Amino acid sequence: MLVLSPLDSSRWLLFVKETWRIVLLWFCGVLLLSSFRIFYLVYFHDHIASNVTFSLLFQSLKTGFAFDSAASGVFFVVPFLVNCLLQPLRLSHWVATISRYTAYVFFSLAIMLCVISITYITEYGTQFSYFVFEALYDDQKAIFNTVVMQYKPWASVVGIFILLAIAFKTTHWIHQRNFNFLNRLFTYNISFRILTTLLVVTLVTFAVRGSVESRPVMRKWSSVTADAFVNNLVINPLRSLVYAYKDFTALQL
C-alpha cells in the first residue's frame, strides 16, 4: 500500500505550490503586456516627439508595469481565491483546473487585443477609443472587407496563433512542475503559516491594485510625459478597451 509522506499530503504545501504557479502565470501576463508596450514604442518610434528622453520612456515603462500588474492581477486573483477556499477541502484538482483555464482566457484575450491594437494604432494613432464600440453600429461586413483588403492581416493572424501556442505551452509547463524547492517551506508551525499567508495576500492585493499607495492605478497616472502618444501607450490594450467602453457608455447618457 502506498504511504504518502507529510509533504505529499500537506494541504499547506499544496496551497504554497499552487500559489507559486499562479504568481508565475501573473508574471508571464505582465511580461507579455510589457513586451508589447516596448514593441509599440519601437515600431511606432516615428510617432514619438524628439524631446522625449530615455528617462521619460523608462518612466512610461515603469508606470505601464503598474497597469500591467493590475490587468493580469484581476484575472489571476480568481484562481488565487479559489486556491484559498478549495485547497483546505483537498480539492486541489479543481484549483489547478480553474487556474489553467483562467490562464487560457487571459492569454487569449491579451494576445488578440495586443496584436489587433497594432492595426488600430496604425489607423488612428492611438490605442482603443470609444470609436471601436461605435463601429458596432456600422456595416460589419463592410468593415471586415475593408480590414482584409487594406491591411491584409494574415501575418497578424499567424502571429496570434504562434503566441497562443507559446502561452498555452508555458501554462502547461508551469502546471506540470512540482517545484520541489518549495518543500523547505513545509512546517507544522501555525504562526509561520499565518504570517506567510498574510504576506501573500498583501502582495496579491498590491498586484491587483497595481499600486502600494492608498489608491489603485488610475488613468490619469498615464500622463508621465508631454507626449500624448507615449502616454497613450502606458495603458495596455486590455485596460485601454475597458476605458474605451466606459467612455462609450458615458456618451450614451
GROMACS .gro file of C-alpha atoms in nm:
model
  253
    1MET     CA    1   0.000   0.000   0.000
    2LEU     CA    2   0.137   0.339  -0.100
    3VAL     CA    3   0.207   0.561   0.200
    4LEU     CA    4   0.207   0.934   0.137
    5SER     CA    5   0.469   1.146   0.310
    6PRO     CA    6   0.365   1.460   0.501
    7LEU     CA    7   0.495   1.662   0.206
    8ASP     CA    8   0.270   1.481  -0.041
    9SER     CA    9  -0.044   1.519   0.167
   10SER     CA   10   0.014   1.862   0.321
   11ARG     CA   11  -0.267   2.096   0.228
   12TRP     CA   12  -0.042   2.384   0.333
   13LEU     CA   13   0.230   2.285   0.089
   14LEU     CA   14  -0.022   2.228  -0.189
   15PHE     CA   15  -0.153   2.579  -0.124
   16VAL     CA   16   0.200   2.724  -0.140
   17LYS     CA   17   0.288   2.545  -0.463
   18GLU     CA   18  -0.037   2.638  -0.636
   19THR     CA   19   0.009   2.998  -0.524
   20TRP     CA   20   0.358   2.993  -0.677
   21ARG     CA   21   0.215   2.865  -1.006
   22ILE     CA   22  -0.041   3.147  -1.006
   23VAL     CA   23   0.234   3.401  -0.934
   24LEU     CA   24   0.435   3.269  -1.230
   25LEU     CA   25   0.130   3.297  -1.457
   26TRP     CA   26   0.068   3.651  -1.332
   27PHE     CA   27   0.431   3.740  -1.405
   28CYS     CA   28   0.405   3.589  -1.756
   29GLY     CA   29   0.098   3.806  -1.813
   30VAL     CA   30   0.283   4.119  -1.702
   31LEU     CA   31   0.582   4.024  -1.917
   32LEU     CA   32   0.356   3.976  -2.221
   33LEU     CA   33   0.187   4.316  -2.185
   34SER     CA   34   0.514   4.497  -2.109
   35SER     CA   35   0.683   4.334  -2.409
   36PHE     CA   36   0.410   4.458  -2.640
   37ARG     CA   37   0.446   4.809  -2.497
   38ILE     CA   38   0.816   4.804  -2.579
   39PHE     CA   39   0.731   4.674  -2.927
   40TYR     CA   40   0.484   4.963  -2.980
   41LEU     CA   41   0.744   5.220  -2.874
   42VAL     CA   42   0.999   5.075  -3.116
   43TYR     CA   43   0.761   5.003  -3.406
   44PHE     CA   44   0.591   5.345  -3.386
   45HIS     CA   45   0.906   5.538  -3.294
   46ASP     CA   46   0.832   5.793  -3.564
   47HIS     CA   47   0.519   5.894  -3.369
   48ILE     CA   48   0.724   5.991  -3.063
   49ALA     CA   49   0.827   6.354  -3.018
   50SER     CA   50   1.201   6.418  -3.042
   51ASN     CA   51   1.211   6.583  -2.697
   52VAL     CA   52   1.106   6.264  -2.517
   53THR     CA   53   1.417   6.146  -2.335
   54PHE     CA   54   1.520   5.790  -2.245
   55SER     CA   55   1.448   5.877  -1.883
   56LEU     CA   56   1.087   5.965  -1.968
   57LEU     CA   57   1.049   5.650  -2.175
   58PHE     CA   58   1.175   5.447  -1.879
   59GLN     CA   59   0.923   5.624  -1.656
   60SER     CA   60   0.645   5.535  -1.901
   61LEU     CA   61   0.751   5.169  -1.887
   62LYS     CA   62   0.764   5.180  -1.508
   63THR     CA   63   0.414   5.326  -1.486
   64GLY     CA   64   0.297   5.082  -1.753
   65PHE     CA   65   0.412   4.798  -1.528
   66ALA     CA   66   0.154   4.913  -1.271
   67PHE     CA   67  -0.125   4.892  -1.530
   68ASP     CA   68   0.002   4.553  -1.648
   69SER     CA   69   0.016   4.422  -1.293
   70ALA     CA   70  -0.344   4.527  -1.234
   71ALA     CA   71  -0.468   4.384  -1.567
   72SER     CA   72  -0.301   4.049  -1.507
   73GLY     CA   73  -0.386   4.052  -1.137
   74VAL     CA   74  -0.759   4.099  -1.194
   75PHE     CA   75  -0.765   3.768  -1.381
   76PHE     CA   76  -0.531   3.563  -1.164
   77VAL     CA   77  -0.680   3.676  -0.834
   78VAL     CA   78  -0.968   3.443  -0.924
   79PRO     CA   79  -0.766   3.118  -0.907
   80PHE     CA   80  -0.584   3.255  -0.600
   81LEU     CA   81  -0.914   3.298  -0.414
   82VAL     CA   82  -1.024   2.955  -0.532
   83ASN     CA   83  -0.694   2.820  -0.400
   84CYS     CA   84  -0.764   2.976  -0.060
   85LEU     CA   85  -1.116   2.831  -0.047
   86LEU     CA   86  -1.081   2.486  -0.202
   87GLN     CA   87  -0.728   2.378  -0.110
   88PRO     CA   88  -0.820   2.325   0.257
   89LEU     CA   89  -1.101   2.097   0.135
   90ARG     CA   90  -0.849   1.886  -0.059
   91LEU     CA   91  -0.995   1.993  -0.393
   92SER     CA   92  -0.658   2.066  -0.548
   93HIS     CA   93  -0.769   1.926  -0.885
   94TRP     CA   94  -1.037   2.193  -0.916
   95VAL     CA   95  -0.791   2.462  -0.813
   96ALA     CA   96  -0.545   2.355  -1.084
   97THR     CA   97  -0.818   2.333  -1.347
   98ILE     CA   98  -0.957   2.678  -1.271
   99SER     CA   99  -0.606   2.824  -1.267
  100ARG     CA  100  -0.521   2.668  -1.603
  101TYR     CA  101  -0.838   2.782  -1.779
  102THR     CA  102  -0.810   3.131  -1.630
  103ALA     CA  103  -0.465   3.148  -1.789
  104TYR     CA  104  -0.604   3.031  -2.123
  105VAL     CA  105  -0.872   3.302  -2.118
  106PHE     CA  106  -0.634   3.576  -2.008
  107PHE     CA  107  -0.361   3.497  -2.260
  108SER     CA  108  -0.614   3.459  -2.541
  109LEU     CA  109  -0.769   3.799  -2.473
  110ALA     CA  110  -0.437   3.973  -2.408
  111ILE     CA  111  -0.263   3.838  -2.717
  112MET     CA  112  -0.553   3.907  -2.953
  113LEU     CA  113  -0.604   4.262  -2.823
  114CYS     CA  114  -0.231   4.340  -2.826
  115VAL     CA  115  -0.194   4.225  -3.187
  116ILE     CA  116  -0.516   4.394  -3.303
  117SER     CA  117  -0.402   4.713  -3.131
  118ILE     CA  118  -0.111   4.734  -3.377
  119THR     CA  119  -0.355   4.785  -3.665
  120TYR     CA  120  -0.570   5.021  -3.458
  121ILE     CA  121  -0.270   5.239  -3.368
  122THR     CA  122  -0.160   5.239  -3.733
  123GLU     CA  123  -0.502   5.368  -3.838
  124TYR     CA  124  -0.590   5.608  -3.556
  125GLY     CA  125  -0.256   5.686  -3.388
  126THR     CA  126  -0.390   5.573  -3.053
  127GLN     CA  127  -0.497   5.264  -2.866
  128PHE     CA  128  -0.863   5.163  -2.837
  129SER     CA  129  -1.107   5.451  -2.800
  130TYR     CA  130  -1.487   5.471  -2.789
  131PHE     CA  131  -1.485   5.464  -3.172
  132VAL     CA  132  -1.428   5.090  -3.156
  133PHE     CA  133  -1.772   5.047  -2.997
  134GLU     CA  134  -1.939   5.294  -3.230
  135ALA     CA  135  -1.828   5.063  -3.511
  136LEU     CA  136  -2.077   4.809  -3.375
  137TYR     CA  137  -2.350   5.021  -3.532
  138ASP     CA  138  -2.180   5.028  -3.872
  139ASP     CA  139  -2.194   4.772  -4.151
  140GLN     CA  140  -1.995   4.485  -4.001
  141LYS     CA  141  -1.940   4.312  -4.335
  142ALA     CA  142  -1.808   4.630  -4.495
  143ILE     CA  143  -1.569   4.687  -4.203
  144PHE     CA  144  -1.442   4.329  -4.225
  145ASN     CA  145  -1.384   4.360  -4.601
  146THR     CA  146  -1.201   4.689  -4.553
  147VAL     CA  147  -0.972   4.541  -4.288
  148VAL     CA  148  -0.894   4.236  -4.502
  149MET     CA  149  -0.836   4.429  -4.825
  150GLN     CA  150  -0.649   4.725  -4.679
  151TYR     CA  151  -0.439   4.570  -4.404
  152LYS     CA  152  -0.411   4.205  -4.517
  153PRO     CA  153  -0.390   4.083  -4.156
  154TRP     CA  154  -0.268   3.732  -4.234
  155ALA     CA  155   0.069   3.788  -4.067
  156SER     CA  156  -0.114   3.910  -3.757
  157VAL     CA  157  -0.336   3.602  -3.755
  158VAL     CA  158  -0.032   3.375  -3.780
  159GLY     CA  159   0.138   3.575  -3.507
  160ILE     CA  160  -0.163   3.534  -3.279
  161PHE     CA  161  -0.162   3.157  -3.320
  162ILE     CA  162   0.213   3.135  -3.258
  163LEU     CA  163   0.190   3.345  -2.943
  164LEU     CA  164  -0.112   3.148  -2.822
  165ALA     CA  165   0.079   2.823  -2.872
  166ILE     CA  166   0.371   2.960  -2.669
  167ALA     CA  167   0.140   3.090  -2.394
  168PHE     CA  168  -0.056   2.765  -2.367
  169LYS     CA  169   0.266   2.560  -2.369
  170THR     CA  170   0.407   2.780  -2.092
  171THR     CA  171   0.087   2.740  -1.889
  172HIS     CA  172   0.106   2.363  -1.928
  173TRP     CA  173   0.474   2.361  -1.828
  174ILE     CA  174   0.406   2.564  -1.513
  175HIS     CA  175   0.128   2.331  -1.405
  176GLN     CA  176   0.340   2.022  -1.470
  177ARG     CA  177   0.630   2.134  -1.250
  178ASN     CA  178   0.644   2.015  -0.889
  179PHE     CA  179   0.869   2.299  -0.763
  180ASN     CA  180   1.042   2.084  -0.504
  181PHE     CA  181   1.246   2.380  -0.376
  182LEU     CA  182   0.925   2.496  -0.204
  183ASN     CA  183   0.931   2.184   0.014
  184ARG     CA  184   1.156   2.369   0.257
  185LEU     CA  185   0.852   2.584   0.346
  186PHE     CA  186   0.681   2.278   0.491
  187THR     CA  187   0.622   2.330   0.860
  188TYR     CA  188   0.376   2.248   1.136
  189ASN     CA  189   0.430   2.594   1.283
  190ILE     CA  190   0.090   2.764   1.265
  191SER     CA  191   0.231   3.112   1.326
  192PHE     CA  192   0.466   3.078   1.028
  193ARG     CA  193   0.180   2.961   0.809
  194ILE     CA  194  -0.041   3.251   0.913
  195LEU     CA  195   0.231   3.511   0.861
  196THR     CA  196   0.324   3.366   0.521
  197THR     CA  197  -0.041   3.363   0.412
  198LEU     CA  198  -0.091   3.723   0.523
  199LEU     CA  199   0.221   3.827   0.332
  200VAL     CA  200   0.098   3.651   0.017
  201VAL     CA  201  -0.249   3.810   0.048
  202THR     CA  202  -0.088   4.154   0.088
  203LEU     CA  203   0.131   4.108  -0.219
  204VAL     CA  204  -0.165   3.980  -0.423
  205THR     CA  205  -0.365   4.287  -0.318
  206PHE     CA  206  -0.086   4.518  -0.434
  207ALA     CA  207  -0.061   4.327  -0.763
  208VAL     CA  208  -0.434   4.357  -0.834
  209ARG     CA  209  -0.439   4.727  -0.743
  210GLY     CA  210  -0.119   4.795  -0.937
  211SER     CA  211  -0.015   5.021  -0.654
  212VAL     CA  212   0.112   5.026  -0.298
  213GLU     CA  213  -0.046   5.367  -0.244
  214SER     CA  214  -0.387   5.446  -0.098
  215ARG     CA  215  -0.547   5.443  -0.444
  216PRO     CA  216  -0.528   5.179  -0.717
  217VAL     CA  217  -0.371   5.265  -1.051
  218MET     CA  218  -0.582   5.523  -1.240
  219ARG     CA  219  -0.599   5.651  -1.597
  220LYS     CA  220  -0.457   5.993  -1.509
  221TRP     CA  221  -0.136   5.824  -1.393
  222SER     CA  222  -0.052   5.759  -1.757
  223SER     CA  223   0.038   6.125  -1.813
  224VAL     CA  224   0.406   6.078  -1.742
  225THR     CA  225   0.546   6.272  -2.039
  226ALA     CA  226   0.450   6.571  -2.252
  227ASP     CA  227   0.397   6.338  -2.548
  228ALA     CA  228   0.034   6.225  -2.578
  229PHE     CA  229   0.130   5.926  -2.794
  230VAL     CA  230   0.374   5.786  -2.537
  231ASN     CA  231   0.125   5.849  -2.257
  232ASN     CA  232  -0.139   5.659  -2.451
  233LEU     CA  233   0.088   5.353  -2.470
  234VAL     CA  234   0.138   5.348  -2.093
  235ILE     CA  235  -0.204   5.184  -2.065
  236ASN     CA  236  -0.212   4.830  -2.206
  237PRO     CA  237  -0.476   4.723  -2.463
  238LEU     CA  238  -0.682   4.534  -2.201
  239ARG     CA  239  -0.718   4.838  -1.978
  240SER     CA  240  -0.748   5.064  -2.282
  241LEU     CA  241  -1.051   4.869  -2.404
  242VAL     CA  242  -1.213   4.895  -2.060
  243TYR     CA  243  -1.165   5.274  -2.058
  244ALA     CA  244  -1.296   5.293  -2.416
  245TYR     CA  245  -1.613   5.112  -2.310
  246LYS     CA  246  -1.658   5.346  -2.013
  247ASP     CA  247  -1.620   5.648  -2.242
  248PHE     CA  248  -1.867   5.498  -2.488
  249THR     CA  249  -2.132   5.429  -2.222
  250ALA     CA  250  -2.081   5.779  -2.077
  251LEU     CA  251  -2.155   5.929  -2.420
  252GLN     CA  252  -2.479   5.733  -2.439
  253LEU     CA  253  -2.621   5.902  -2.127
   0.00000   0.00000   0.00000
